[in-house]
mmCIF file of N, CA and C in Angstrom:
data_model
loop_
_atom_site.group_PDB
_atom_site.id
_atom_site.type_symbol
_atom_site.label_atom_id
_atom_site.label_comp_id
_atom_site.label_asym_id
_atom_site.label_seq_id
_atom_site.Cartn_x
_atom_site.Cartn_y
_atom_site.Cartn_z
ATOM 1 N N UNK O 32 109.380 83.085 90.875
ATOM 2 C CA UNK O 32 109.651 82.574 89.546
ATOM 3 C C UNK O 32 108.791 83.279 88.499
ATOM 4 N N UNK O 33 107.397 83.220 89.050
ATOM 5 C CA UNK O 33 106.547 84.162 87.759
ATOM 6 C C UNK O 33 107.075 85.744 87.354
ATOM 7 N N UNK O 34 107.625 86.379 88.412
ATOM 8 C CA UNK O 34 108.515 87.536 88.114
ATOM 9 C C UNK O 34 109.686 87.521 87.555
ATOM 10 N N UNK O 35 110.197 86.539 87.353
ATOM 11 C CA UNK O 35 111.390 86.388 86.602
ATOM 12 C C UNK O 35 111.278 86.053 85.289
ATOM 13 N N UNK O 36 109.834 85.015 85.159
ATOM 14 C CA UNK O 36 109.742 85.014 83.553
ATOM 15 C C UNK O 36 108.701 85.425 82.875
ATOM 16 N N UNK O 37 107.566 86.321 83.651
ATOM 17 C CA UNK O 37 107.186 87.504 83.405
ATOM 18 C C UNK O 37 105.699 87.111 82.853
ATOM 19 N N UNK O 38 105.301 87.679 82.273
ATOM 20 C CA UNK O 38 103.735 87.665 81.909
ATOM 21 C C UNK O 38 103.529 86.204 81.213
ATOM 22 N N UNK O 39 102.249 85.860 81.246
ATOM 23 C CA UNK O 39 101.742 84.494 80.268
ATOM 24 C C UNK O 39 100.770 83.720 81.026
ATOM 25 N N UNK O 40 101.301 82.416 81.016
ATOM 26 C CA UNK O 40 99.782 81.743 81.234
ATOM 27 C C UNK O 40 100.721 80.859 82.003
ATOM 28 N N UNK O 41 99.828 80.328 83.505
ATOM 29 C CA UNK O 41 100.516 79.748 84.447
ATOM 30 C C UNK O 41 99.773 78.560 85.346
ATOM 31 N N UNK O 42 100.410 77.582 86.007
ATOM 32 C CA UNK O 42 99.297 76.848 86.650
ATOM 33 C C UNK O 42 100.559 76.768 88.141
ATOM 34 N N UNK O 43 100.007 76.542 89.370
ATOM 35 C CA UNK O 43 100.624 76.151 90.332
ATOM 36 C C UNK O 43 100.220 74.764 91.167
ATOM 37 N N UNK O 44 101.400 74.140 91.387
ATOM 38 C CA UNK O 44 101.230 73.090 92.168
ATOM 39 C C UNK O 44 101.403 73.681 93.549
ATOM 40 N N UNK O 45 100.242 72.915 94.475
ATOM 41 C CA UNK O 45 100.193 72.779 95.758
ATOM 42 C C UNK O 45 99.934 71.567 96.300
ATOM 43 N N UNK O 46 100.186 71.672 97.819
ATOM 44 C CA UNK O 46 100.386 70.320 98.600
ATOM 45 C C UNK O 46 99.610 70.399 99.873
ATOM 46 N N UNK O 47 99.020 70.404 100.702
ATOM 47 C CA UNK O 47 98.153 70.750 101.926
ATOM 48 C C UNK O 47 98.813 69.874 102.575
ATOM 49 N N UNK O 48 99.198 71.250 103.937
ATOM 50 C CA UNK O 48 99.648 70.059 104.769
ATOM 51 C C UNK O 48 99.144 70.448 106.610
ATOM 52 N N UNK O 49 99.247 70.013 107.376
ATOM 53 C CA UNK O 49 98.749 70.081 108.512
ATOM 54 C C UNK O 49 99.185 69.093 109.440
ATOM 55 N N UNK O 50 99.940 70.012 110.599
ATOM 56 C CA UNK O 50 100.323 68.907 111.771
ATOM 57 C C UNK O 50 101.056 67.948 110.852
ATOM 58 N N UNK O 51 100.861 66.559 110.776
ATOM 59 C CA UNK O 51 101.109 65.603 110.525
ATOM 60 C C UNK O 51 101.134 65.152 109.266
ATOM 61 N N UNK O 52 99.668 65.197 108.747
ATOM 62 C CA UNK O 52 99.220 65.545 107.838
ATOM 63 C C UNK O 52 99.782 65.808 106.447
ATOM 64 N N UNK O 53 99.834 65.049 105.112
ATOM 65 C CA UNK O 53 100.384 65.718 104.505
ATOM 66 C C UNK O 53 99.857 65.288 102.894
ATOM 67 N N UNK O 54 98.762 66.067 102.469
ATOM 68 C CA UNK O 54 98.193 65.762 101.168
ATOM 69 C C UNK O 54 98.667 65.426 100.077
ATOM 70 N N UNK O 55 97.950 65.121 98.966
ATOM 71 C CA UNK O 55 98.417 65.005 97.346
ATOM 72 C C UNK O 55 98.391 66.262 96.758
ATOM 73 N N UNK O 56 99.150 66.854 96.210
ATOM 74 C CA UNK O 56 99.828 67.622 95.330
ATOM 75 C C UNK O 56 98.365 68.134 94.519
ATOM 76 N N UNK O 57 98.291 68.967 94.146
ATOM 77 C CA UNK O 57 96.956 69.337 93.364
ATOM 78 C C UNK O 57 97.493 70.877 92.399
ATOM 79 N N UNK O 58 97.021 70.664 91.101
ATOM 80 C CA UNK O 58 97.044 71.792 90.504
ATOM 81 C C UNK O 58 96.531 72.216 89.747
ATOM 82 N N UNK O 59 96.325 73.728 90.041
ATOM 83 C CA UNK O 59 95.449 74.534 89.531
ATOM 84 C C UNK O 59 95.350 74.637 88.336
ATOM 85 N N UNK O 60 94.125 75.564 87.879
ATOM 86 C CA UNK O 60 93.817 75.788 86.272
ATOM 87 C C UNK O 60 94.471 76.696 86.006
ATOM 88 N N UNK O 61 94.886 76.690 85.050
ATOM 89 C CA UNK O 61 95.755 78.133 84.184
ATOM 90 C C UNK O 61 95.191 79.090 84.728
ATOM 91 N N UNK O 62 95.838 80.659 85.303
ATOM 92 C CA UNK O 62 95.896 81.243 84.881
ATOM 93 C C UNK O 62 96.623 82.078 83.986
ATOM 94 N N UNK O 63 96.094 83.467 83.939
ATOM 95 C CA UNK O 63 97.060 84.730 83.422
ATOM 96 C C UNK O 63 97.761 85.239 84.187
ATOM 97 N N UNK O 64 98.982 85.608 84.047
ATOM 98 C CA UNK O 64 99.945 86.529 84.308
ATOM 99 C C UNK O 64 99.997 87.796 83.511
ATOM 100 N N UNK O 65 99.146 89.042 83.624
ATOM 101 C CA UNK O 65 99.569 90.293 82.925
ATOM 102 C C UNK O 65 100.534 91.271 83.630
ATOM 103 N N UNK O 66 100.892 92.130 82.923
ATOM 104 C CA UNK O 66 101.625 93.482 83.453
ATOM 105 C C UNK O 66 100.560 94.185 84.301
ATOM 106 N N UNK O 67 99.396 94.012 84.023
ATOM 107 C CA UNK O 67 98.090 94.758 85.203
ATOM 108 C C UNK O 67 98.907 94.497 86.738
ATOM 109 N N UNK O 68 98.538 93.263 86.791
ATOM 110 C CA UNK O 68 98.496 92.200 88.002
ATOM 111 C C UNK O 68 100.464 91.989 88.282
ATOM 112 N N UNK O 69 101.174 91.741 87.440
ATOM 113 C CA UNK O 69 102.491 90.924 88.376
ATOM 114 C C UNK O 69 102.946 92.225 88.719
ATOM 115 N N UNK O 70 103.086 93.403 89.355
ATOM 116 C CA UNK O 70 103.094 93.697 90.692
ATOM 117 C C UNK O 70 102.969 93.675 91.568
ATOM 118 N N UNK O 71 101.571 93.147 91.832
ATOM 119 C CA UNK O 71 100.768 92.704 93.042
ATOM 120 C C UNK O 71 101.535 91.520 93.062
ATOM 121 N N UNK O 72 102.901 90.831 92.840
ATOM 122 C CA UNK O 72 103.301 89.746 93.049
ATOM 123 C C UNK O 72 104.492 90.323 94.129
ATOM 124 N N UNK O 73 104.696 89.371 95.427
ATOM 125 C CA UNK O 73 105.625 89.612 95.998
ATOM 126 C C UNK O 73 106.984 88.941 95.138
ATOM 127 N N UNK O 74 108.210 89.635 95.694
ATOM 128 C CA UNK O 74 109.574 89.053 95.941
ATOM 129 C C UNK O 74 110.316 90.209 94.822
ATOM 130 N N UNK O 75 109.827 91.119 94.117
ATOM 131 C CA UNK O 75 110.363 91.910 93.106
ATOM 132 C C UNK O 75 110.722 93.237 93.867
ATOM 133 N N UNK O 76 111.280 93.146 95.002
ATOM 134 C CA UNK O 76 111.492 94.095 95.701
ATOM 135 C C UNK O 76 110.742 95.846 95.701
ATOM 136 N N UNK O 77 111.038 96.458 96.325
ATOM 137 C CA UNK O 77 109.987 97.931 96.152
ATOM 138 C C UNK O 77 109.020 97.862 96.711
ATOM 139 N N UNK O 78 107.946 98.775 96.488
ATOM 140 C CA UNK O 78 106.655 98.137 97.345
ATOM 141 C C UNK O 78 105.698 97.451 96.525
ATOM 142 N N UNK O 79 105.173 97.037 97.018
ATOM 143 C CA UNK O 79 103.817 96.039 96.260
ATOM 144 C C UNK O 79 102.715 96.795 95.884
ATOM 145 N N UNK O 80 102.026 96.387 94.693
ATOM 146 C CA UNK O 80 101.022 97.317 94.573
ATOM 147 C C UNK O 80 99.645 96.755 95.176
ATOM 148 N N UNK O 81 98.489 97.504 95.116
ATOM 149 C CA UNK O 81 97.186 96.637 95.276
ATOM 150 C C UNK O 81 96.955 95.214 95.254
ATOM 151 N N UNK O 82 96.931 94.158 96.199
ATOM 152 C CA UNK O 82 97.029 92.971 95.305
ATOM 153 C C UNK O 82 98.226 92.109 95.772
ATOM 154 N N UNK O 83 98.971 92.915 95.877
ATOM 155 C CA UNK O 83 100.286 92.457 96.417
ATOM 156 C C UNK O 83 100.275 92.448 97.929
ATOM 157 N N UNK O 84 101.215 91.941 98.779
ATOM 158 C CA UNK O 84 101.463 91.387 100.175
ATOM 159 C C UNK O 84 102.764 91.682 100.599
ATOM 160 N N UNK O 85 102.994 92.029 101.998
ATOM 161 C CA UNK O 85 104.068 92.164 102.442
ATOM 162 C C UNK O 85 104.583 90.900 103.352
ATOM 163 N N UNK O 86 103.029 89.767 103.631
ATOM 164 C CA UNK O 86 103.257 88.622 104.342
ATOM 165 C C UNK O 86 104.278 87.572 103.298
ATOM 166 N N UNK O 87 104.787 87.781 102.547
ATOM 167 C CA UNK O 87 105.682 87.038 101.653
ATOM 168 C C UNK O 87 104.879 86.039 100.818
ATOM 169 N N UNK O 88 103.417 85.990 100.766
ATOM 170 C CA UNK O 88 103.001 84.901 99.636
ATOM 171 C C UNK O 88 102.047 86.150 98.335
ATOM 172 N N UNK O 89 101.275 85.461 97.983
ATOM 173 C CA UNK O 89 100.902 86.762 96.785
ATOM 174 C C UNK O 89 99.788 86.071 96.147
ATOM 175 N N UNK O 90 98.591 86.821 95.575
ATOM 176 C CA UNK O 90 97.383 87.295 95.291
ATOM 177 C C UNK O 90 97.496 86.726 93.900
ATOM 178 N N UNK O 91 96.520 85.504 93.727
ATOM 179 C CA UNK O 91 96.975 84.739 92.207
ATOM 180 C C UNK O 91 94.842 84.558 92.237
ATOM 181 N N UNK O 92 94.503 84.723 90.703
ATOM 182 C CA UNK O 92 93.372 84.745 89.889
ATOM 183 C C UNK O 92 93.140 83.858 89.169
ATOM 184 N N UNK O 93 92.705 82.700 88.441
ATOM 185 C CA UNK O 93 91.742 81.941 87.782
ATOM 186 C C UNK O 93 90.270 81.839 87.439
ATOM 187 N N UNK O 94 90.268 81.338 86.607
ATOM 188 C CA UNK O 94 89.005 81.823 86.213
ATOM 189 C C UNK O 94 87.588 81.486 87.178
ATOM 190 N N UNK O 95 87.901 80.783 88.446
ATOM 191 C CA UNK O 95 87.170 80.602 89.218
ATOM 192 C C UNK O 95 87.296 81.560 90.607
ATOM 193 N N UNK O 96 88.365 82.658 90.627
ATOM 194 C CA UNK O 96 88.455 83.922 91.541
ATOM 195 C C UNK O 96 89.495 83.976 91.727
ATOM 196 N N UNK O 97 89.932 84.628 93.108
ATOM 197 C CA UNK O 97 91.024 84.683 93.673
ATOM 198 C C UNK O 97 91.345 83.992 94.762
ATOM 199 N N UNK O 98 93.097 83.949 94.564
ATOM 200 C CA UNK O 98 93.133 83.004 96.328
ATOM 201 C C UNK O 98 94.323 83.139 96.444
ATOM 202 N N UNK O 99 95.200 82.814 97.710
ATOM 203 C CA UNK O 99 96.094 83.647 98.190
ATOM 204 C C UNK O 99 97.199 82.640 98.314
ATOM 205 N N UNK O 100 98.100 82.552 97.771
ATOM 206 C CA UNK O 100 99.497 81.480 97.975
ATOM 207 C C UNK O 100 100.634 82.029 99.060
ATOM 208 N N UNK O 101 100.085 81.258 100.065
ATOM 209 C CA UNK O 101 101.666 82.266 101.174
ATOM 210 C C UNK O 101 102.975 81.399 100.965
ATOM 211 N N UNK O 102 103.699 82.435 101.053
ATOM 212 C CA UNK O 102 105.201 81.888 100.962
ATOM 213 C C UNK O 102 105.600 80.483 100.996
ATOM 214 N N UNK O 103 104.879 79.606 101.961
ATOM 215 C CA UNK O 103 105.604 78.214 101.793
ATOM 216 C C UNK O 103 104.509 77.438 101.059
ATOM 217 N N UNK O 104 104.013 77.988 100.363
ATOM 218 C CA UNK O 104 103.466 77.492 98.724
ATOM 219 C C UNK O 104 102.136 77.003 99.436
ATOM 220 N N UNK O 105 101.693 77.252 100.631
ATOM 221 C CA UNK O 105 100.357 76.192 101.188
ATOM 222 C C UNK O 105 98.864 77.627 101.433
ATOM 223 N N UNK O 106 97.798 76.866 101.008
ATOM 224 C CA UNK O 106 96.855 77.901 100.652
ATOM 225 C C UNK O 106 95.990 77.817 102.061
ATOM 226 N N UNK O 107 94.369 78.684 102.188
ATOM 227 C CA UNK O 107 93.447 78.467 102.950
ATOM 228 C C UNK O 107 92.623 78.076 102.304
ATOM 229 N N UNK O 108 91.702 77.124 103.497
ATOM 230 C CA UNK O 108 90.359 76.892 102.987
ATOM 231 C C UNK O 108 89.255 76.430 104.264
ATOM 232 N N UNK O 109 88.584 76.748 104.044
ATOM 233 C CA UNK O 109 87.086 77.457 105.156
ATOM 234 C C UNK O 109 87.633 77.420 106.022
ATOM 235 N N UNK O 110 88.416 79.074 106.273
ATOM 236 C CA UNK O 110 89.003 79.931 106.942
ATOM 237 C C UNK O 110 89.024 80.951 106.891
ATOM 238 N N UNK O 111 89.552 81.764 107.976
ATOM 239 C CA UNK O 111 89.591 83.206 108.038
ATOM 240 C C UNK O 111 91.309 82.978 107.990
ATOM 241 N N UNK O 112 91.879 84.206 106.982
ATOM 242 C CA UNK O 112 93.649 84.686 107.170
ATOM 243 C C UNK O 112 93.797 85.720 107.100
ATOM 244 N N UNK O 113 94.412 86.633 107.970
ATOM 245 C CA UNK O 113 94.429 87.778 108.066
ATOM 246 C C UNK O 113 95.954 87.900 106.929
ATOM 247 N N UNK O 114 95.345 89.138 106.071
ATOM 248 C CA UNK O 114 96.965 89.484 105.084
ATOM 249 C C UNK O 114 97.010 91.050 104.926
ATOM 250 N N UNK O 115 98.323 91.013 105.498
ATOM 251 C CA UNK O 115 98.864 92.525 105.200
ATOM 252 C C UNK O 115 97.910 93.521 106.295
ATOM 253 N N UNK O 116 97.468 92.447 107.522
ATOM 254 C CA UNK O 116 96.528 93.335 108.258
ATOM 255 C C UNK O 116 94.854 93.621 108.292
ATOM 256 N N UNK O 117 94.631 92.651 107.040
ATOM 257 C CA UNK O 117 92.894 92.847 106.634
ATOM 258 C C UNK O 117 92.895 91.628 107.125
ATOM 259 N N UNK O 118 91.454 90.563 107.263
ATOM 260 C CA UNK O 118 90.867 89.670 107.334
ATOM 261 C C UNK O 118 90.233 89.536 106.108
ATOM 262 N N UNK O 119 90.096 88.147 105.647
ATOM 263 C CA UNK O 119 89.570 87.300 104.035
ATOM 264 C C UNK O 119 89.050 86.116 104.737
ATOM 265 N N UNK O 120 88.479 85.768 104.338
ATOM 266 C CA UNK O 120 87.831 84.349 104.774
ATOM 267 C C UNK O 120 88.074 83.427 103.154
ATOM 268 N N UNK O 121 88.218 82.260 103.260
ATOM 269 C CA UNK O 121 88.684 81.755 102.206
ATOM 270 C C UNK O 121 87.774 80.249 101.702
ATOM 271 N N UNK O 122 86.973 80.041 100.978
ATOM 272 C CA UNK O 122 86.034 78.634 100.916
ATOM 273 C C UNK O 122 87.097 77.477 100.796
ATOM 274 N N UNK O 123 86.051 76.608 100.924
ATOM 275 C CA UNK O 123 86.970 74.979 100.848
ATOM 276 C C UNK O 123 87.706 74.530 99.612
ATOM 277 N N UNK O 124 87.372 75.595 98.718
ATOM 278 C CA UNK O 124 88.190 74.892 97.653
ATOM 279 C C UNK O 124 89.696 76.328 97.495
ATOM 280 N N UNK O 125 89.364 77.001 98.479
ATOM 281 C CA UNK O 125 90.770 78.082 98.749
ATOM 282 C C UNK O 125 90.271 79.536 98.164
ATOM 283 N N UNK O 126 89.092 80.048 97.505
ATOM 284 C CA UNK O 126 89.205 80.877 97.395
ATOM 285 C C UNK O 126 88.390 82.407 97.485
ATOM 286 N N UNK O 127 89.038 83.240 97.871
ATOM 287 C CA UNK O 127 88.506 84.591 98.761
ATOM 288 C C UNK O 127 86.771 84.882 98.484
ATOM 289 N N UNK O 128 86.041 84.849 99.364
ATOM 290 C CA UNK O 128 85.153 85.054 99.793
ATOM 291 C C UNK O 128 84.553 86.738 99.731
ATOM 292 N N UNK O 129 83.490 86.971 99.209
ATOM 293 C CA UNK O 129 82.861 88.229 98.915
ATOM 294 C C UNK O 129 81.353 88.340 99.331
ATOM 295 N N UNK O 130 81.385 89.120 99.674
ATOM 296 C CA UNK O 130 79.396 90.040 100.411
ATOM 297 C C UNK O 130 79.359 89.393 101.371
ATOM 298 N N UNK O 131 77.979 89.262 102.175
ATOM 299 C CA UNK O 131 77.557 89.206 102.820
ATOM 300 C C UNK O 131 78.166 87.400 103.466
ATOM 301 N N UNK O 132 78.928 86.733 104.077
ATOM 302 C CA UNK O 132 78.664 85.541 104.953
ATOM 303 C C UNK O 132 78.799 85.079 106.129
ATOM 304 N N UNK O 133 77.838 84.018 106.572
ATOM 305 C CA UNK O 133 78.033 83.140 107.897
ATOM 306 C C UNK O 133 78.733 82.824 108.074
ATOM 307 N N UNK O 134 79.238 82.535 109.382
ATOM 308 C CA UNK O 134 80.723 81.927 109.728
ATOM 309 C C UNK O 134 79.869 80.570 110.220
ATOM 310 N N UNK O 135 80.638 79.055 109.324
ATOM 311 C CA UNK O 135 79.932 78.079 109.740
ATOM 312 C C UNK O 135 80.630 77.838 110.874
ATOM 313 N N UNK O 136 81.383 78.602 111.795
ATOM 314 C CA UNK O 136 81.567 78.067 113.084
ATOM 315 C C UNK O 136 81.100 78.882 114.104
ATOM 316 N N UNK O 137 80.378 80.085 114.204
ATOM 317 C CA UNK O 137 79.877 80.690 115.052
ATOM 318 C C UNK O 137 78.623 81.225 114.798
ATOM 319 N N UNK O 138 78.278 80.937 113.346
ATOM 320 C CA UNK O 138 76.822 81.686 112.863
ATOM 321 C C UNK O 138 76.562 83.111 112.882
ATOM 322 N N UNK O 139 77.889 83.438 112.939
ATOM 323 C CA UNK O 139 77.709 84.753 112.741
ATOM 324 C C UNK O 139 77.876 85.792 111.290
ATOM 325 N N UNK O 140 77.416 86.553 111.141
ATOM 326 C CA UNK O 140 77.247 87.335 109.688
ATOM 327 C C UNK O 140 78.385 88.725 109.842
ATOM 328 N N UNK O 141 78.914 88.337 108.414
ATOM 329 C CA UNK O 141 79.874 89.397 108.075
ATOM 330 C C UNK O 141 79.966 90.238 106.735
ATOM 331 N N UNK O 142 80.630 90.875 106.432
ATOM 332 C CA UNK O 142 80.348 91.522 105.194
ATOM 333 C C UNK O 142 82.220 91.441 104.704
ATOM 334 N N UNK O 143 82.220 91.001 103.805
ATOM 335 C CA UNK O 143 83.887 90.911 102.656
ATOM 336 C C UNK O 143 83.193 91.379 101.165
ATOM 337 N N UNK O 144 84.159 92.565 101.485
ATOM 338 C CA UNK O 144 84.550 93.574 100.696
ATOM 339 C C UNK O 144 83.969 93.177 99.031
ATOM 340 N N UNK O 145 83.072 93.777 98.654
ATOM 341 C CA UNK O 145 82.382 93.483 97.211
ATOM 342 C C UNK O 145 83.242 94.703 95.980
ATOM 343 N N UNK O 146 83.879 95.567 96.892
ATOM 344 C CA UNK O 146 84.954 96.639 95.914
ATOM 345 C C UNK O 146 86.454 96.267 95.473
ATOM 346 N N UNK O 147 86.454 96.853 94.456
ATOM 347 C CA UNK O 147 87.329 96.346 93.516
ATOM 348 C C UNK O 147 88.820 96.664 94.347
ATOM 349 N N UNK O 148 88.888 97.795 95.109
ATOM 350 C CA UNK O 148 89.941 98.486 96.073
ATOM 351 C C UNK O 148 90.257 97.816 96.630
ATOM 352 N N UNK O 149 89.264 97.173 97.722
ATOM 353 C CA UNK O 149 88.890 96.294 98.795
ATOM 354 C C UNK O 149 88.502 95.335 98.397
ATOM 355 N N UNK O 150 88.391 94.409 97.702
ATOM 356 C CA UNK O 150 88.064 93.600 97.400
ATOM 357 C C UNK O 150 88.411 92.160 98.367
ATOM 358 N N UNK O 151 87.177 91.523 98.889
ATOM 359 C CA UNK O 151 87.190 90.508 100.406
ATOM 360 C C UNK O 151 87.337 90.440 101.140
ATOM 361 N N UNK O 152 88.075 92.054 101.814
ATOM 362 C CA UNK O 152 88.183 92.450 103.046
ATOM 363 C C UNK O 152 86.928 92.289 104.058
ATOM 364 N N UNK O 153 87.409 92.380 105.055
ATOM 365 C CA UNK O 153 86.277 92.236 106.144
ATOM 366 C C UNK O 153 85.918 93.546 106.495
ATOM 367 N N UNK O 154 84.364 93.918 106.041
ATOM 368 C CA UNK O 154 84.499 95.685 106.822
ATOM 369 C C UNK O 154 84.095 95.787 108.377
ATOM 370 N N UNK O 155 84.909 96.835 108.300
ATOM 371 C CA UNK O 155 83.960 97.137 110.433
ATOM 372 C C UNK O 155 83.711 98.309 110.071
ATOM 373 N N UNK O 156 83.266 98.272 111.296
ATOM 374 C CA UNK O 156 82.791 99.575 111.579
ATOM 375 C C UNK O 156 81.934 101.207 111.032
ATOM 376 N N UNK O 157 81.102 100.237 110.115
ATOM 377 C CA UNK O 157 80.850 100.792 109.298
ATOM 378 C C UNK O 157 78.792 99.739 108.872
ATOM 379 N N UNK O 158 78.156 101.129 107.971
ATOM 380 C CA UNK O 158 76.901 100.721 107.463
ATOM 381 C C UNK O 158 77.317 99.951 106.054
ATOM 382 N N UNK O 159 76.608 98.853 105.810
ATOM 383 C CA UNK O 159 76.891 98.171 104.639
ATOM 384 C C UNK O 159 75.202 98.276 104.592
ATOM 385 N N UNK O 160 74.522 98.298 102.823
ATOM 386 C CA UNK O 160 73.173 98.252 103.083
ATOM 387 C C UNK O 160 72.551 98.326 103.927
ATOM 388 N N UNK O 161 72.708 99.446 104.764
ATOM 389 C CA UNK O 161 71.704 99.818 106.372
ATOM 390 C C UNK O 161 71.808 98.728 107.003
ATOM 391 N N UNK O 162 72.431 97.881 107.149
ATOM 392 C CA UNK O 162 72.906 97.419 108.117
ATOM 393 C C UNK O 162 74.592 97.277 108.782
ATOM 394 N N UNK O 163 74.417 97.483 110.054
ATOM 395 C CA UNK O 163 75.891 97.886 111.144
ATOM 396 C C UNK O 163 76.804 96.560 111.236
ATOM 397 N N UNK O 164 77.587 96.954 110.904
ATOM 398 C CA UNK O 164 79.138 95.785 111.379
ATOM 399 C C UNK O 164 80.015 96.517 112.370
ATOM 400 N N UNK O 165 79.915 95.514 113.610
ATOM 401 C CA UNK O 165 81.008 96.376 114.367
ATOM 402 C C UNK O 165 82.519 96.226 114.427
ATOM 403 N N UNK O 166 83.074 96.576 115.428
ATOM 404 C CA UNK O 166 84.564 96.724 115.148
ATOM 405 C C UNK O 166 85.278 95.160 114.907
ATOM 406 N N UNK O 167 84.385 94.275 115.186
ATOM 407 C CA UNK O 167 84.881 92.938 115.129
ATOM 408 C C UNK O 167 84.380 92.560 113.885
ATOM 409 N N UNK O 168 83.966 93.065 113.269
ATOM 410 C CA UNK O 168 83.378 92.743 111.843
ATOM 411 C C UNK O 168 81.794 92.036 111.731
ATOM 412 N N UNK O 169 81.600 91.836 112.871
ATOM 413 C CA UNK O 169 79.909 91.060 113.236
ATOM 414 C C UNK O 169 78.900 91.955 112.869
ATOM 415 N N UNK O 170 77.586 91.534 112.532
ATOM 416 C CA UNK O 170 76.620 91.989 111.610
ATOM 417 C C UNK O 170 76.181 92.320 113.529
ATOM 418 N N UNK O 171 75.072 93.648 113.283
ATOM 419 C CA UNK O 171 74.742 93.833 114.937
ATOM 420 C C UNK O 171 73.157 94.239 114.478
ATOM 421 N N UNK O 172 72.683 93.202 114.897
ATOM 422 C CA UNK O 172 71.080 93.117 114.386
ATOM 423 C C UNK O 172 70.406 94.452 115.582
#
């Protein structure tokens, strides 16, 4: 729908649901919709740009960050979701996670993506501030 009526100022309703489970409706703070960004929106056929997803939901901003709406309108939160093939970890209030964090379920340390390219990705395999992440993305003291 935001591709159809194009740039401006937007809020989305969501619903959390799980198993059984099935929350109150909650919605977000305005954001923007620019010509920068609604590419990175799925469903406008072609390819997607930066930002954009081929998992069918799409990469939405407020003034409190980013966070990821998949296709059947339901978000993450203190989780890991893999999109388009990367790993994001996502806080409790849904949204993408950056530098250095613990996983409060294994205590383990990771690094999400602080670049604008990459931005919350999980890195491997690779030196982040002299220190090693391996192929699983784990900090290797």
């Amino acid at each position: 729908m935001i591709r159809q009526y194009g740039t401006g100022t937007y809020t989305v309703k969501v619903k959390a649901y799980s198993g059984n489970y099935s929350g109150e409706w909650e919605e977000t703070e305005e954001f923007e919709v620019t010509d920068e960004n609604i590419g990175g929106l799925n469903g406008g056929g072609g390819s997607s740009s930066s930002g954009g997803s081929s998992s069918g939901g799409a990469w939405l901003r407020d003034a409190n960050g980013w966070w990821y709406c998949n296709a059947d309108r339901s978000y993450t939160t203190n989780n890991w979701q893999q999109i388009d093939g990367y790993w994001y970890y996502f806080n409790g209030y849904g949204y993408m996670v950056t530098g250095w964090f613990q996983s409060p379920a294994s205590g383990l340390w990771y690094y999400l993506s602080e670049d604008q390219a990459t931005l919350g990705r999980m890195v491997t395999n690779q030196y982040v501030g002299g220190y090693y992440v391996n192929g699983d993305g784990v900090w290797v003291q």
